[in-house]
XYZ file of C-alpha atoms in Angstrom:
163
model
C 35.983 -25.022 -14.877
C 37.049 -27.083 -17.924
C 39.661 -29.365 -16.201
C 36.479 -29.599 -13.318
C 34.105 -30.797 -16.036
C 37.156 -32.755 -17.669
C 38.017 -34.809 -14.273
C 34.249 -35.474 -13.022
C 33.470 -37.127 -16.731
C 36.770 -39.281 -16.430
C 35.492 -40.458 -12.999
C 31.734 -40.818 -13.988
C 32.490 -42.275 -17.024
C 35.274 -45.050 -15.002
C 32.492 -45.731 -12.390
C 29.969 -46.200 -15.235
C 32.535 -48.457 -16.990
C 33.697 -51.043 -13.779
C 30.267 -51.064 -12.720
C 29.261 -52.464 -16.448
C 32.210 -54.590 -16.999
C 32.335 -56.703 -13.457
C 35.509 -57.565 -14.112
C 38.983 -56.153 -12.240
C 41.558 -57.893 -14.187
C 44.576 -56.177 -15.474
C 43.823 -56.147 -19.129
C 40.318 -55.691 -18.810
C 40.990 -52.385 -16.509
C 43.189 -50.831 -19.049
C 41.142 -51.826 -21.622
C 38.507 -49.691 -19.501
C 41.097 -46.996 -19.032
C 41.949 -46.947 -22.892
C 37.730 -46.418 -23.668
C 37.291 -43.915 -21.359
C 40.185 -42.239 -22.727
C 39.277 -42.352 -26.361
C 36.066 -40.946 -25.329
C 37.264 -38.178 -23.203
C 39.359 -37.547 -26.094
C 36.663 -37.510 -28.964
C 34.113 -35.343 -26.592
C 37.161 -32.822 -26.138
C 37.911 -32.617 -29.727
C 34.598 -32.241 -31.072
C 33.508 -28.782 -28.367
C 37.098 -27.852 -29.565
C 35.385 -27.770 -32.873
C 31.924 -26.911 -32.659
C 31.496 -25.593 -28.723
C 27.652 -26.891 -28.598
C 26.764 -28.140 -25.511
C 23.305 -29.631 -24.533
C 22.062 -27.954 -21.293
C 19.800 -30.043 -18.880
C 17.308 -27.540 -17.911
C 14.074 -29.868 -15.921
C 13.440 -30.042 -12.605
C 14.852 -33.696 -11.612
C 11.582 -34.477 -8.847
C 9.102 -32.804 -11.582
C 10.870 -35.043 -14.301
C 10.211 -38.218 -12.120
C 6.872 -37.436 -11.236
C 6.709 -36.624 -14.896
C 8.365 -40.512 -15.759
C 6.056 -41.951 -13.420
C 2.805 -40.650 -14.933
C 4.339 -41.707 -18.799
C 5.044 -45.045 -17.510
C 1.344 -45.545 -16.673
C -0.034 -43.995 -19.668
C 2.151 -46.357 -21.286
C 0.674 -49.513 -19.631
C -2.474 -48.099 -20.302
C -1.428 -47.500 -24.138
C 0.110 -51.041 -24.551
C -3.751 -52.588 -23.033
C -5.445 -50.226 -25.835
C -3.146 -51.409 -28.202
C -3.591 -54.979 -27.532
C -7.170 -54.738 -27.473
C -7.146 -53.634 -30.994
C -4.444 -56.526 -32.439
C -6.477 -59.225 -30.583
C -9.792 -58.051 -31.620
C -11.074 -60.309 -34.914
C -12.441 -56.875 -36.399
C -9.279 -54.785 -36.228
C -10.644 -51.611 -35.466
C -7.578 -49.806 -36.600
C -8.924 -45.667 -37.927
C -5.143 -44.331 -39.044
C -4.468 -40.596 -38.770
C -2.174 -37.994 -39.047
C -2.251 -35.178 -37.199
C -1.018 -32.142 -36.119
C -0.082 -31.524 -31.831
C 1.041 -28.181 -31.060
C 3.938 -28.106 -28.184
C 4.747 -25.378 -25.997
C 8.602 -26.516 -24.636
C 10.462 -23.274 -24.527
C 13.943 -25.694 -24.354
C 15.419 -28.143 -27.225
C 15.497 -30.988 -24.436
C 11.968 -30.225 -23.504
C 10.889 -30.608 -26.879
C 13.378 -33.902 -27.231
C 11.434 -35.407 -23.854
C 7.907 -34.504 -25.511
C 8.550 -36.226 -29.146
C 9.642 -39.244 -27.614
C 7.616 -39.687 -24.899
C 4.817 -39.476 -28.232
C 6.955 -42.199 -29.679
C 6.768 -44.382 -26.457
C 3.719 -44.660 -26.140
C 2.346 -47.309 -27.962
C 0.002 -46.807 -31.142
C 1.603 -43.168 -31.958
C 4.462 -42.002 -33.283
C 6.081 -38.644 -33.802
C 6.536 -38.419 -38.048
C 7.932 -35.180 -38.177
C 9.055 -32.070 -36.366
C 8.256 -29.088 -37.527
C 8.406 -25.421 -35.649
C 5.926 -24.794 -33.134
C 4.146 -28.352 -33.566
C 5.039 -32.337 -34.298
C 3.292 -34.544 -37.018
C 1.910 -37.712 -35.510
C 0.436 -40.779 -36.662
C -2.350 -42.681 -34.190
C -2.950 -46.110 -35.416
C -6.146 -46.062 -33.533
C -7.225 -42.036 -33.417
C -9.938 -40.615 -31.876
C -10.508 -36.909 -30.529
C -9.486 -37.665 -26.952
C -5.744 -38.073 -28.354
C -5.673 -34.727 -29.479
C -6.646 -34.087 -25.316
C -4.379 -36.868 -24.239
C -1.235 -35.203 -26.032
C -2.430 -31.573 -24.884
C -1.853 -32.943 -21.399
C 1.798 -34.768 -21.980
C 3.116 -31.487 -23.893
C 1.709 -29.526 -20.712
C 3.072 -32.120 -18.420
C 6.186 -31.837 -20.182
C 6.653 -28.398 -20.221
C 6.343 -28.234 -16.300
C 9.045 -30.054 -15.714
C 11.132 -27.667 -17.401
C 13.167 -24.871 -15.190
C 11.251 -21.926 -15.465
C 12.348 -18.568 -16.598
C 14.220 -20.013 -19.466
C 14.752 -18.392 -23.317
């Protein structure tokens, strides 16, 4: 299983790496060959070491529905945001504030913070168990909602019957 994982990163990782670079000369390929060797090498040494590994556990077609729906809430966001900058009054009413998340998975919770962080006008300050401190430069009681539905949104996409 380990040589398995060990050969399909060398050949993502080359793919990744000609497709990037463009260019097929000599040097440049072991150049290419020498990277993706140093980094096989480092990855190796350090689950050698510490034996964490990250597992992926969404649904890929719930994730991209998922990405889809951020991406307009996003556009949506950045048109609030502007709004506010452009406006001679500044209506800007700072807040922090607590959001409770329900991600049974590290990633999930990963996905959830920054997904806060995208969208423009919050930010995820701090991470704390069971809930994430954010800061709304423009708050008002439907972001409390408006979070309540990413972190449910979120926590869809993840596989179910995990931890």
């Amino acid at each position: 299983m380990a040589q398995l994982r060990f050969t399909a990163n060398a050949l993502f990782l080359g793919a990744i790496w000609l497709l990037l670079s463009g260019i097929y000369k000599p040097l440049i390929l072991c150049l290419g060959v020498a990277s993706v060797g140093l980094v096989l090498f480092i990855t190796h040494r350090m689950n050698i070491v510490d034996d964490d590994r990250v597992s992926i556990e969404i649904n890929p077609i719930k994730f991209l529905g998922y990405l889809f729906w951020l991406f307009v809430e996003i556009a949506k966001s950045n048109i609030k945001v502007t709004k506010i900058i452009l406006s001679p009054s500044m209506p800007i009413s700072q807040n922090l504030f607590e959001v409770p998340l329900s991600q049974r998975t590290d990633i999930g919770q990963v996905i959830f913070a920054n997904s806060i962080t995208l969208t423009p006008g919050t930010v995820s300050v701090e991470t704390e168990t069971g809930h994430f401190l954010v800061h709304a430069i423009s708050y008002t009681a439907d972001d409390v909602d408006g979070l309540a539905e990413m972190d449910s949104r979120v926590s869809a996409t993840e596989l179910a019957g995990l931890k």
